[in-house]
mmCIF file of C-alpha atoms in Angstrom:
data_model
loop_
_atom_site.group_PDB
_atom_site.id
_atom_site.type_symbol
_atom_site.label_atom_id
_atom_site.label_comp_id
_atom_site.label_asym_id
_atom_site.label_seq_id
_atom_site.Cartn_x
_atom_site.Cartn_y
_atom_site.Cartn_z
ATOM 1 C CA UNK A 1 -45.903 10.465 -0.836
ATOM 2 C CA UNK A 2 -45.632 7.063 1.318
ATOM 3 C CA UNK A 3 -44.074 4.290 0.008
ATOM 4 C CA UNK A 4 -47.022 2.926 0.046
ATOM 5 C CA UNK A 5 -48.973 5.543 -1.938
ATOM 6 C CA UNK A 6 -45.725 5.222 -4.230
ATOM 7 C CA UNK A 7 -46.701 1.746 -5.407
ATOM 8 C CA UNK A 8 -49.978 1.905 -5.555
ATOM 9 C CA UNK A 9 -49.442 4.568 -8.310
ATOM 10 C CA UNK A 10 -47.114 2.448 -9.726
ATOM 11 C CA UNK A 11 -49.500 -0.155 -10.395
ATOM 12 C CA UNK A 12 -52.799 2.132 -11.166
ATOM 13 C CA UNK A 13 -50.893 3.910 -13.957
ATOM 14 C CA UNK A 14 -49.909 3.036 -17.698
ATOM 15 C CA UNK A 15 -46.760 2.896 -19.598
ATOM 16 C CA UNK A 16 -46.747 6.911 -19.837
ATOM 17 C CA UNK A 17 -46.397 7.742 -15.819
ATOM 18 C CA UNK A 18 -43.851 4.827 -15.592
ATOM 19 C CA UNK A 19 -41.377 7.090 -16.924
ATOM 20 C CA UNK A 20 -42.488 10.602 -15.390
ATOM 21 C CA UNK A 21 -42.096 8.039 -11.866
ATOM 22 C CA UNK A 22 -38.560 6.751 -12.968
ATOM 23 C CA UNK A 23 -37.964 9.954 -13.466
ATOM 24 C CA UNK A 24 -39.008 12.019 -10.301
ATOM 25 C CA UNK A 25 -36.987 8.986 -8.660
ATOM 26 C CA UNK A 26 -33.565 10.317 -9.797
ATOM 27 C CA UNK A 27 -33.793 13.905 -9.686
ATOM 28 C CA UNK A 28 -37.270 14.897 -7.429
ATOM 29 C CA UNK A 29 -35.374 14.164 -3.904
ATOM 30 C CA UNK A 30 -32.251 13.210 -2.307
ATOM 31 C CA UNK A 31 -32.922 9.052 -2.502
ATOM 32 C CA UNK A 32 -30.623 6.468 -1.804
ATOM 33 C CA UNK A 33 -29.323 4.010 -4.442
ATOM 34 C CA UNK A 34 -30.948 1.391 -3.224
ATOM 35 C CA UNK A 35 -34.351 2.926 -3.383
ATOM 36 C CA UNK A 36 -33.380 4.114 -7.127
ATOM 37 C CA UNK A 37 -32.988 0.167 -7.216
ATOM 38 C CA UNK A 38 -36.388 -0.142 -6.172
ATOM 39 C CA UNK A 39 -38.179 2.080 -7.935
ATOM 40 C CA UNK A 40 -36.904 0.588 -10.949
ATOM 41 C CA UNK A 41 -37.716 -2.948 -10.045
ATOM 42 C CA UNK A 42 -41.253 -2.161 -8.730
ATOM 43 C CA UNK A 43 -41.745 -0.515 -12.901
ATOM 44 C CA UNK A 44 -40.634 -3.755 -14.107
ATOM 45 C CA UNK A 45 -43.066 -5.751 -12.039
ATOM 46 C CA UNK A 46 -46.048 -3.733 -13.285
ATOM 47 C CA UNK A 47 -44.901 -4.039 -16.851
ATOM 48 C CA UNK A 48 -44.151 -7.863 -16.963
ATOM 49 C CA UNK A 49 -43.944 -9.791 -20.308
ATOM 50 C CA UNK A 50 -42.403 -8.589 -23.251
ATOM 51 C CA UNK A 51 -40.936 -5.113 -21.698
ATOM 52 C CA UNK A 52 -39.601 -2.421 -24.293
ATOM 53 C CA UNK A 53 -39.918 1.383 -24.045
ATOM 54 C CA UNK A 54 -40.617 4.181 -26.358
ATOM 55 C CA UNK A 55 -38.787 7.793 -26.402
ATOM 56 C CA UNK A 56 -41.064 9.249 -24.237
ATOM 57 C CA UNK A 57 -40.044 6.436 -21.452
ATOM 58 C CA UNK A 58 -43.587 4.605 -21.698
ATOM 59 C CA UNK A 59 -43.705 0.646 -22.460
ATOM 60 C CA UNK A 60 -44.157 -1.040 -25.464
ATOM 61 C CA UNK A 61 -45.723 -4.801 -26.011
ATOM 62 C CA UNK A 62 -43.720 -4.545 -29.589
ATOM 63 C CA UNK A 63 -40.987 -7.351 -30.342
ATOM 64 C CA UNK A 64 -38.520 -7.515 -32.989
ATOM 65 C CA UNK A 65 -39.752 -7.550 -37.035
ATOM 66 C CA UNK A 66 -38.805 -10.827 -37.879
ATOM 67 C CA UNK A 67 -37.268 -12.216 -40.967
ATOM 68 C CA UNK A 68 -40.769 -12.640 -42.695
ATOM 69 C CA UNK A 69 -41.664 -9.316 -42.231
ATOM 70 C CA UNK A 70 -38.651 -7.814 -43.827
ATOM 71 C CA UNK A 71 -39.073 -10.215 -46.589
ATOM 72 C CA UNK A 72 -42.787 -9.548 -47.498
ATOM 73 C CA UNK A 73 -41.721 -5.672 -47.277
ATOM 74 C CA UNK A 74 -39.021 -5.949 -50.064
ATOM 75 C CA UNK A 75 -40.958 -7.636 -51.947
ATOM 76 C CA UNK A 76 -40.804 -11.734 -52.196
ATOM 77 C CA UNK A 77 -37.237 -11.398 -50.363
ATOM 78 C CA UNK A 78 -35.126 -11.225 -53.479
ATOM 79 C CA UNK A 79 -33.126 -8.450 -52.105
ATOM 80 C CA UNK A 80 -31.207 -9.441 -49.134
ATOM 81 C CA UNK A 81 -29.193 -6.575 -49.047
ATOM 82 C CA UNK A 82 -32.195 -4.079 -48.743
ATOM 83 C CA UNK A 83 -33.532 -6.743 -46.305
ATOM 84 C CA UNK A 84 -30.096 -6.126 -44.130
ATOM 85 C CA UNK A 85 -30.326 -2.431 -44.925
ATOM 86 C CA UNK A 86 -33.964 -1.987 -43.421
ATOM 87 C CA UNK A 87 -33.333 -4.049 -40.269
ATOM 88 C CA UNK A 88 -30.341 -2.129 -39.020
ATOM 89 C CA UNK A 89 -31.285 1.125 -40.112
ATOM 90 C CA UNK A 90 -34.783 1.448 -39.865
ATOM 91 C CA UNK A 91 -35.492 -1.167 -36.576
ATOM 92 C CA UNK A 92 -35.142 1.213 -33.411
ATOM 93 C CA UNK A 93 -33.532 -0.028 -30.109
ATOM 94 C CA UNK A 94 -36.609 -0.164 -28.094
ATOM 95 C CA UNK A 95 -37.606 -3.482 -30.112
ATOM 96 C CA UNK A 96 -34.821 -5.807 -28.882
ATOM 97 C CA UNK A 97 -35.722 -4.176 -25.054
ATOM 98 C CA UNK A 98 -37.247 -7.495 -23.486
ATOM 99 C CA UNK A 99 -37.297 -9.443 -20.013
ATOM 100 C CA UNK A 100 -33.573 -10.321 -20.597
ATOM 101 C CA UNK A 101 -32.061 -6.995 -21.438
ATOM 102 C CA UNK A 102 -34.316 -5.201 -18.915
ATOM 103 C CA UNK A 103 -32.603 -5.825 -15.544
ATOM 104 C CA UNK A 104 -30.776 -2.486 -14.606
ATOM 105 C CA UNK A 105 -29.102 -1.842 -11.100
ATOM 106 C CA UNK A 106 -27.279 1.158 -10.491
ATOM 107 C CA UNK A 107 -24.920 1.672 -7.881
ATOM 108 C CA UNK A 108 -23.375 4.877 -5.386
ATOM 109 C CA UNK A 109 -20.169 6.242 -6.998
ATOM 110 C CA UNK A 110 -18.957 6.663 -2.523
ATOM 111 C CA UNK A 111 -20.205 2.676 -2.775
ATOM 112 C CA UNK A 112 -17.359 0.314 -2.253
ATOM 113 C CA UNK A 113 -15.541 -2.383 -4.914
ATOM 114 C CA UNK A 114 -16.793 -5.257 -2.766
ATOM 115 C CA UNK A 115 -20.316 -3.841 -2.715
ATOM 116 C CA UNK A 116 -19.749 -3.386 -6.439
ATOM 117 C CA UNK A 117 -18.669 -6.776 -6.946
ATOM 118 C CA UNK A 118 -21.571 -8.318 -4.738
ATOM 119 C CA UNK A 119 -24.312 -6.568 -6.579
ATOM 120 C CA UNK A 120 -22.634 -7.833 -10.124
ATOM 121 C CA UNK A 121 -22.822 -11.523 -8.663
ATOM 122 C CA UNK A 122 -25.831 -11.374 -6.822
ATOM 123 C CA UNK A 123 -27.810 -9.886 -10.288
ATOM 124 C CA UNK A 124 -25.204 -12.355 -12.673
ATOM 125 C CA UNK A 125 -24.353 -8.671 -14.749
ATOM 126 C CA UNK A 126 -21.116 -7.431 -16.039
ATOM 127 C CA UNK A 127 -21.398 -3.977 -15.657
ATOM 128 C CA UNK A 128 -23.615 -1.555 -13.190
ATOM 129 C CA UNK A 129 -24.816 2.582 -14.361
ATOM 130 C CA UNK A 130 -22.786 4.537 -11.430
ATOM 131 C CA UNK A 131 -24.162 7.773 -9.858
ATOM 132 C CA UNK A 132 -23.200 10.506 -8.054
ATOM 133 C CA UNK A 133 -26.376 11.002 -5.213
ATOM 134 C CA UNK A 134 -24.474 14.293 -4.951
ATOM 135 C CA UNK A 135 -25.342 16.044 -8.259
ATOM 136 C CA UNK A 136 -28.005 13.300 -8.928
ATOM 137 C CA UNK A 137 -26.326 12.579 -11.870
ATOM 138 C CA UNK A 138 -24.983 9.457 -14.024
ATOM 139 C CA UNK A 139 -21.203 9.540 -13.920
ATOM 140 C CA UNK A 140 -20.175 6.239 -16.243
ATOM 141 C CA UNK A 141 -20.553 2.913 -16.398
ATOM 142 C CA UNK A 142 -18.210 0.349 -13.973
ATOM 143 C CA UNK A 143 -17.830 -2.807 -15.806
ATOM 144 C CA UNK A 144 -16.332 -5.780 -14.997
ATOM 145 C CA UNK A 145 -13.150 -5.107 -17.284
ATOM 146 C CA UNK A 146 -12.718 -1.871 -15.227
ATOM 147 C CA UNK A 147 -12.226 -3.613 -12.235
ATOM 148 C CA UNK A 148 -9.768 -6.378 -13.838
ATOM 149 C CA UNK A 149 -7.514 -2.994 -14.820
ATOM 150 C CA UNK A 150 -7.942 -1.472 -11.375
ATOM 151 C CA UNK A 151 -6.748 -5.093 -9.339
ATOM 152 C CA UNK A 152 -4.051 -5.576 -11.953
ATOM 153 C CA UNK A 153 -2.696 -2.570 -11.005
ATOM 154 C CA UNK A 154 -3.451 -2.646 -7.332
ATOM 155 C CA UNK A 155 -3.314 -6.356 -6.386
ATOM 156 C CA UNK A 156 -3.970 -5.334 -2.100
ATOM 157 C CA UNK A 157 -6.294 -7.253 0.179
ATOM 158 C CA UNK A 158 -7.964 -3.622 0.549
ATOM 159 C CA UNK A 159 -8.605 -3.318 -2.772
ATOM 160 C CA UNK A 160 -12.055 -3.882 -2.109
ATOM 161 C CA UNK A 161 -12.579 -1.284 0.085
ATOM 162 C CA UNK A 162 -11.650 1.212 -2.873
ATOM 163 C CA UNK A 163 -14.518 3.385 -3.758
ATOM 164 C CA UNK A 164 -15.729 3.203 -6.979
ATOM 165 C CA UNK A 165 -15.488 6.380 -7.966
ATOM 166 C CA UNK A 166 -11.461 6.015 -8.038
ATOM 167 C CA UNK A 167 -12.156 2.275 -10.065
ATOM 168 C CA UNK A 168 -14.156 4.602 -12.373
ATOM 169 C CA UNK A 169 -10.432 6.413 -13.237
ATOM 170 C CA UNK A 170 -9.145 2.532 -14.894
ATOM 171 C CA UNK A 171 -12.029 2.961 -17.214
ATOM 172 C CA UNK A 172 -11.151 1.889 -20.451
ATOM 173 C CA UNK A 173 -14.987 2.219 -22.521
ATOM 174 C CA UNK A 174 -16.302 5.450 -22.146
ATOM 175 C CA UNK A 175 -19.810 6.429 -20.851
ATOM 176 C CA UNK A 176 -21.837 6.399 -24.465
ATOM 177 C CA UNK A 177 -25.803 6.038 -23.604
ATOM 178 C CA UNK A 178 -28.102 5.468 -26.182
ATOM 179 C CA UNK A 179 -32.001 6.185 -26.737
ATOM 180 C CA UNK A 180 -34.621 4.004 -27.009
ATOM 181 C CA UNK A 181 -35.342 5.025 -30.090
ATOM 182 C CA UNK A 182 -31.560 5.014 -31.471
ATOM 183 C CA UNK A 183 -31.211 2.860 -34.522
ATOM 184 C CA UNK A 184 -29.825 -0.716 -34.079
ATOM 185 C CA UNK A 185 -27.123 0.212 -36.968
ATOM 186 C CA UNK A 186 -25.975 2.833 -33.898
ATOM 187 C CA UNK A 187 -25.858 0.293 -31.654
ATOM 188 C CA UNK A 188 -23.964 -1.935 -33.628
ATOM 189 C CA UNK A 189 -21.612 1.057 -34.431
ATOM 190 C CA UNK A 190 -20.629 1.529 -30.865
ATOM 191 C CA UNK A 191 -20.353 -2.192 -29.897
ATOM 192 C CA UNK A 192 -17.560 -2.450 -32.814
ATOM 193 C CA UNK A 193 -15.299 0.013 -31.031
ATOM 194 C CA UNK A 194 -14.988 -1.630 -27.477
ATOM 195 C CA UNK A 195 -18.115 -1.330 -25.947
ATOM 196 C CA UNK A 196 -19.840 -4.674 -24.520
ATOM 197 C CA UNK A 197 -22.381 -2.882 -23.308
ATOM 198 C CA UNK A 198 -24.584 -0.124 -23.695
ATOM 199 C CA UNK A 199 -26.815 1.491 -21.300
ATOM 200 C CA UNK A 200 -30.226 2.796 -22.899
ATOM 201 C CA UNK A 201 -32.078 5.740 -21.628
ATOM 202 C CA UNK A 202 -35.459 7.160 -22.025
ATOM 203 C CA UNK A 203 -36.164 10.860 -23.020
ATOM 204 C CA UNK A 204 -35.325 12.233 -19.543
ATOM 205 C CA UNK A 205 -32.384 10.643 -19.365
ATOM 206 C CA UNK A 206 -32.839 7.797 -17.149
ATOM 207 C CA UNK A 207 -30.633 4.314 -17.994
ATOM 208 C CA UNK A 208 -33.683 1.963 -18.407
ATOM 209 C CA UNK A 209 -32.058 -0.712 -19.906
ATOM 210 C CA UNK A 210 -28.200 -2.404 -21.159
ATOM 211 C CA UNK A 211 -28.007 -3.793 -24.164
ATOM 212 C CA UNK A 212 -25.011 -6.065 -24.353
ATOM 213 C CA UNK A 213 -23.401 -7.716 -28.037
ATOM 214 C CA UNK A 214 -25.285 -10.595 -27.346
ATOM 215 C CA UNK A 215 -28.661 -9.296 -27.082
ATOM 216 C CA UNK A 216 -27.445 -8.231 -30.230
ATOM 217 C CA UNK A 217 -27.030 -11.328 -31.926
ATOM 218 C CA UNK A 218 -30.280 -12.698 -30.275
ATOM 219 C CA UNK A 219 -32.017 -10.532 -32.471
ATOM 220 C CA UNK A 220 -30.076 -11.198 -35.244
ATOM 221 C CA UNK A 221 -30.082 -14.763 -34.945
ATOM 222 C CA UNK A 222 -34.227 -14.424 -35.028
ATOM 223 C CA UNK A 223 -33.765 -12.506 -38.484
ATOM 224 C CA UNK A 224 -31.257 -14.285 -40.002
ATOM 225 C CA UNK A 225 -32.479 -14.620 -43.186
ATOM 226 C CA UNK A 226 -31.858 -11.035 -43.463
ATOM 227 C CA UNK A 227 -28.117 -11.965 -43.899
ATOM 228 C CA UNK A 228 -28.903 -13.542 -47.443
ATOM 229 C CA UNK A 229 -26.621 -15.709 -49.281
ATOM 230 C CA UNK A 230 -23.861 -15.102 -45.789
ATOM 231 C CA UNK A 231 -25.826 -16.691 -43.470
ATOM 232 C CA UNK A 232 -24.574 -20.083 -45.486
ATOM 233 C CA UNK A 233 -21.126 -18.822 -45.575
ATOM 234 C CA UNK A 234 -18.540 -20.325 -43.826
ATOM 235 C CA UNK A 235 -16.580 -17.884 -41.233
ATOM 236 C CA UNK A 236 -13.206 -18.382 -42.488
ATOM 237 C CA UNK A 237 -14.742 -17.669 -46.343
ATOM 238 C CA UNK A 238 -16.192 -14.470 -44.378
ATOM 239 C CA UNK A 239 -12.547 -13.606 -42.163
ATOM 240 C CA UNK A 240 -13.859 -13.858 -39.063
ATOM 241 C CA UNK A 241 -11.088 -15.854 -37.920
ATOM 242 C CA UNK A 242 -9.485 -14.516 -35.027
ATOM 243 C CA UNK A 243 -5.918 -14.204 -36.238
ATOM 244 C CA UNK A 244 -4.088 -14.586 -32.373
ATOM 245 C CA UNK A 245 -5.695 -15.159 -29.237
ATOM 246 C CA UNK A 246 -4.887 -14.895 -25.501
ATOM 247 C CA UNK A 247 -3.704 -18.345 -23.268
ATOM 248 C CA UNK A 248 -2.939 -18.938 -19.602
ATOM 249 C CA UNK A 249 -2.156 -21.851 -18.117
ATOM 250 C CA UNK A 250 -4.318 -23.636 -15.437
ATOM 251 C CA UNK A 251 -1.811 -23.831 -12.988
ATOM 252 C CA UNK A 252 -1.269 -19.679 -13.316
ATOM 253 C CA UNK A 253 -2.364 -17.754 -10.582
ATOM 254 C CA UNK A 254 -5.638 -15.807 -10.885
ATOM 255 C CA UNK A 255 -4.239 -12.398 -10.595
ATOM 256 C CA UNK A 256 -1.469 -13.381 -13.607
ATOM 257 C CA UNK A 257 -4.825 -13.958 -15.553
ATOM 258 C CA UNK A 258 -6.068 -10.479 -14.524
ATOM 259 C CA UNK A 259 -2.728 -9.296 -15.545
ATOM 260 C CA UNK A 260 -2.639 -10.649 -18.866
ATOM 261 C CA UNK A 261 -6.263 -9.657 -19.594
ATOM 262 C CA UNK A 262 -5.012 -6.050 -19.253
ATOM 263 C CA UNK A 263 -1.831 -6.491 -21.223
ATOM 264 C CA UNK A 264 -3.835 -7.809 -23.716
ATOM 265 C CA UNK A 265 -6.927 -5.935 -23.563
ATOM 266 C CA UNK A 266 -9.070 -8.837 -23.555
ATOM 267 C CA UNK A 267 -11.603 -10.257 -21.876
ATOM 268 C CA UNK A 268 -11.304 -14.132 -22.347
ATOM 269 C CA UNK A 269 -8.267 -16.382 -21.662
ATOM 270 C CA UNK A 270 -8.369 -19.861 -23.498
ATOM 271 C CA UNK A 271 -7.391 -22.012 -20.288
ATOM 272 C CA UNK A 272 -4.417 -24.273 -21.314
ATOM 273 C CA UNK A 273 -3.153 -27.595 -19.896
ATOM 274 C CA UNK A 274 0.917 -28.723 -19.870
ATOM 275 C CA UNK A 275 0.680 -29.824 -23.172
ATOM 276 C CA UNK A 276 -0.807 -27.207 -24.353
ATOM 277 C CA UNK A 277 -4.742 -28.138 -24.915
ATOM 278 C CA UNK A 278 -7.884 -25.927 -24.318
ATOM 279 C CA UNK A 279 -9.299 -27.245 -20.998
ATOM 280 C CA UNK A 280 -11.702 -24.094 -19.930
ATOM 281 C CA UNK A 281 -12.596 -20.431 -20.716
ATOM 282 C CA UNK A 282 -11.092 -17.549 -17.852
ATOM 283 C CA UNK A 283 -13.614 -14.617 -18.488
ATOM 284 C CA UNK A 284 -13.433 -11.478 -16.390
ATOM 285 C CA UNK A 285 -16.771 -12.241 -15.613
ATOM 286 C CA UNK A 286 -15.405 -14.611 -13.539
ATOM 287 C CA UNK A 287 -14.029 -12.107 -11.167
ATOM 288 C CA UNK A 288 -17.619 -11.325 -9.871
ATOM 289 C CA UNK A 289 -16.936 -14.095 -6.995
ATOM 290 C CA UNK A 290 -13.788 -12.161 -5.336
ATOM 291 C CA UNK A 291 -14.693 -9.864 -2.247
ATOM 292 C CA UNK A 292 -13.237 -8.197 0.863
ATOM 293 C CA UNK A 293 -13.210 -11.547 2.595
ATOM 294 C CA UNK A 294 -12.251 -13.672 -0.609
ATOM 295 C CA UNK A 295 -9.922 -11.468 -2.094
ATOM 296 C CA UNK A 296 -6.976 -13.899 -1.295
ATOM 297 C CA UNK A 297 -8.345 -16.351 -3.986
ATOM 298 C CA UNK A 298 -6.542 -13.844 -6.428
ATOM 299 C CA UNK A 299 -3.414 -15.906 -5.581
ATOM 300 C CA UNK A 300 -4.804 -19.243 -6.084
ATOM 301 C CA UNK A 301 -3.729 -21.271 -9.669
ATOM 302 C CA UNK A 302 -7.106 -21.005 -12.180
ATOM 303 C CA UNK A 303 -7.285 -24.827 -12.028
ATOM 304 C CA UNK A 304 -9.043 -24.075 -8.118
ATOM 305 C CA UNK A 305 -10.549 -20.835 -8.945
ATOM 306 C CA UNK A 306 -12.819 -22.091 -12.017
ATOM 307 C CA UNK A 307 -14.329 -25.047 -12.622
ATOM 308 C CA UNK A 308 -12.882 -26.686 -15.832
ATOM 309 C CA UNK A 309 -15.282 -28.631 -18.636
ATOM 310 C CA UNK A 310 -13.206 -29.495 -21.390
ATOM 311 C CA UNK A 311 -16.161 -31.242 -22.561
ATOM 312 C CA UNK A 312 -18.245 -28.452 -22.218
ATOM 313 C CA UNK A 313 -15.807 -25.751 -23.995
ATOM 314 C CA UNK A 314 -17.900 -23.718 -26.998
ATOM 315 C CA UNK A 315 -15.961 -25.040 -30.323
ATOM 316 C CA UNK A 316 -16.889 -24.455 -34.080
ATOM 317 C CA UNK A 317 -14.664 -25.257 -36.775
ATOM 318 C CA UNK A 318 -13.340 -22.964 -39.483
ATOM 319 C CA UNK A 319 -16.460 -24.174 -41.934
ATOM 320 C CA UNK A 320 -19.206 -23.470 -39.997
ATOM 321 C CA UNK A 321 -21.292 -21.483 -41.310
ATOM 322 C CA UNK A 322 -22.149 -18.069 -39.609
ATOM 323 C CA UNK A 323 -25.826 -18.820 -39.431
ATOM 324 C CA UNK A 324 -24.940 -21.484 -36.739
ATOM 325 C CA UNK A 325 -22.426 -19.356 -35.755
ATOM 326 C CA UNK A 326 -24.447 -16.702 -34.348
ATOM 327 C CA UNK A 327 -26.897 -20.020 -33.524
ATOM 328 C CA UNK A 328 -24.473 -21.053 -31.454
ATOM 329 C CA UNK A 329 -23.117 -17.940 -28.946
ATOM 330 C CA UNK A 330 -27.204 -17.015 -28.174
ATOM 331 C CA UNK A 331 -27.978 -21.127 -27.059
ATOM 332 C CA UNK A 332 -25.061 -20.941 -25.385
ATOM 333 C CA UNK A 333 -24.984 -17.684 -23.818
ATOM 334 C CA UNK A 334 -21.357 -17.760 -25.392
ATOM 335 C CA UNK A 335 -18.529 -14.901 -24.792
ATOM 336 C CA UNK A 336 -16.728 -16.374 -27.035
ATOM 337 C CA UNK A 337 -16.327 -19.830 -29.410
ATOM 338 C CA UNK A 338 -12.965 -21.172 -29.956
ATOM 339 C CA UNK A 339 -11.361 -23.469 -33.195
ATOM 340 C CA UNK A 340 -8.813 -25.641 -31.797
ATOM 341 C CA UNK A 341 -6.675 -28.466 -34.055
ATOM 342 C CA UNK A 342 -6.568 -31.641 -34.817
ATOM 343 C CA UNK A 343 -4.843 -31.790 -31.005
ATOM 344 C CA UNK A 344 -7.473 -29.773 -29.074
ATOM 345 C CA UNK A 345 -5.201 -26.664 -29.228
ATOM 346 C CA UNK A 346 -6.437 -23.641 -29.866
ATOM 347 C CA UNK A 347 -5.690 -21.717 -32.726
ATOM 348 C CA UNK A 348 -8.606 -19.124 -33.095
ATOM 349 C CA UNK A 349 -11.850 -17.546 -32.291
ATOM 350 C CA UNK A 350 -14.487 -15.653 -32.982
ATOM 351 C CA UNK A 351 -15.663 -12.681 -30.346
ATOM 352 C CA UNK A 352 -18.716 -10.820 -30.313
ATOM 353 C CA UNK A 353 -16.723 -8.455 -31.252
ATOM 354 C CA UNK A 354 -15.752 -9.431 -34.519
ATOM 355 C CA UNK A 355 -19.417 -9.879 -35.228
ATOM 356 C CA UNK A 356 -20.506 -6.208 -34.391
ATOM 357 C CA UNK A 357 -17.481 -5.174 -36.819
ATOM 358 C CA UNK A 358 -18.427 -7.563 -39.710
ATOM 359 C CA UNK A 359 -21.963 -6.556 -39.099
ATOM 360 C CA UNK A 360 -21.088 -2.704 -39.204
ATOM 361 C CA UNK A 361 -18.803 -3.106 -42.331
ATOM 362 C CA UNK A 362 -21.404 -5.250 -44.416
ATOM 363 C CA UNK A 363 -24.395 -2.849 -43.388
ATOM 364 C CA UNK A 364 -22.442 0.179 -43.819
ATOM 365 C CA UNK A 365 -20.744 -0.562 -47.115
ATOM 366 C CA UNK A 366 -24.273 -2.185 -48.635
ATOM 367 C CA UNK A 367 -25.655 0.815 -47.626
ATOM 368 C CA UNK A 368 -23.640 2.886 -49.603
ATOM 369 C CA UNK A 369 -24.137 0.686 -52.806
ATOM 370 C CA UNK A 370 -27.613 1.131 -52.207
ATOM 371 C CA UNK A 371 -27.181 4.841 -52.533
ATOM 372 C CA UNK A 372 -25.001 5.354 -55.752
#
């Protein structure tokens, strides 16, 4: 079959072939990654919209139930636990799959950390599905925190040459796929212990989507009222205060932030001036911009590397209230808000994180009410 041929039955055929294509793409022939790439992209194109997939790897036109839904099926939307209950446990992954969470490139495990690094900027993602062409198989995931661990611990100009599969050893969140039609309480269960993101696979086992924390709390955000009585709650009523977070001073070097965020096993640095106020966020995501040829930037003070916007920083204060809390890190595209003093210090956060493991803990122990 011509490449040609190839994408005219891409086109020509519905939801059900998608996957039997995506499929064949991995594990029919020897292919390179970049044509795994492509494969993948031309399925998107014929499906555009509101993308989501079902088990058996075809697409869905479904979105999310929203809040009214859940409401009208409890009846009149007394019962905001059962509402909470019903969303997590009974709402399967494939609804929250959309045109944001869709975008999956995989990448060569013999590839290189600069290629690695390129295709993370070039596609603005965090984390890319590696496999082994060899065995035709998925070997983990290399995210952006990976790579933080492997330069902190190998600060050389040819890092970048190192091939992934030895940045793969500095993993620190294991390989945990989920299905498309997983549970969201699942989801949330494995985003509380460490993992940003988590690559979703159809029935044969091919990653057709990452969902990260905040895809998450996009769709919780659109059924908020699910939360009850909590969604008016103030964070520090509900202890979602942060109680220490991680600082580096803008005149630091780069690679002492990369340090730090592996001492500390975090992924945000609140950027501090002399006297000790917030002037910018350091995210490892900011580490997509390094390469073979700009690798020497490691060594030059934060300040030059980043642009800081004081008066841009994300800030809430301890009595906001989660609802525009969770408001607040999906109009943002947030990693993370910070609560500074009367001084513009900072004194606290509150991670995505936190919200997976509040989330898990107030589903999980409802749920059990629910059952006695």
């Amino acid at each position: 079959m011509t490449l040609a041929d190839l994408g005219t039955v891409l086109k020509l055929t519905t939801g059900g072939i998608i996957g039997a294509v995506l499929y064949w793409s991995l594990y029919g022939r020897e292919k390179t990654e970049d044509e795994i790439n492509r494969d993948r992209e031309n399925s998107a194109h014929s499906n555009s919209g509101n993308i989501g997939l079902n088990s058996s790897g075809s697409f869905r036109h479904k979105r999310s139930r929203s809040g009214s839904n859940l409401t009208s099926s409890t009846g009149g939307g007394g019962d905001s636990n059962a509402q909470l209950i019903d969303l997590l446990h009974n709402t399967m992954i494939e609804y929250i799959l959309n045109e944001k969470t869709s975008h999956v490139i995989t990448i060569d495990s013999t590839a290189t950390l600069d290629y690695a690094l390129m295709r993370m900027n070039e596609n603005q993602v965090i984390s890319l599905p590696v496999v082994d062409l060899s065995t035709k198989q998925y070997i983990g995931m290399l995210s952006i925190v990976d790579i933080a661990a492997f330069l902190s611990q190998f600060p050389s100009e040819d890092s970048p040459n190192t091939p992934v599969s030895e940045v793969l050893k500095y993993n620190r969140v294991p390989f945990l796929p989920l299905y498309v039609n997983s549970p969201i309480q699942m989801l949330i269960h494995v985003m509380a212990h460490h993992v940003p993101q988590v690559p979703i696979m159809s029935r044969q086992t091919i990653v057709v989507d990452i969902v990260s924390r905040l895809n998450v709390l996009s769709f919780i955000n659109e059924n908020i009222e699910a939360l009850g009585n909590k969604a008016n709650s103030s964070i520090k009523s509900l202890d979602l205060l942060s109680k220490t977070i991680s600082t580096v001073n803008q005149n630091s070097k780069v690679i002492e932030a990369i340090n730090l965020m592996n001492v500390e096993q975090t992924t945000e640095l609140a950027v501090i001036d002399d006297e000790g106020k917030i002037v910018g966020n350091f995210s490892a995501a900011d580490l997509r911009k390094l390469s073979i040829y700009s690798f020497n930037r490691c060594y030059e003070p934060i300040s030059k590397f980043i642009t800081l916007e004081p008066e841009n920083l994300n800030i809430v204060i301890p009595s906001t209230t989660l609802r525009s809390t969770i408001c607040k890190f999906v109009e943002n595209d947030a990693p993370i808000l910070w609560i500074v003093d009367n001084q513009m210090k900072p004194v606290s956060s509150i991670t995505h994180i936190g919200l997976m493991k509040y989330l898990l803990n107030l589903s999980t122990s409802l749920s059990d009410t629910s059952t006695i």
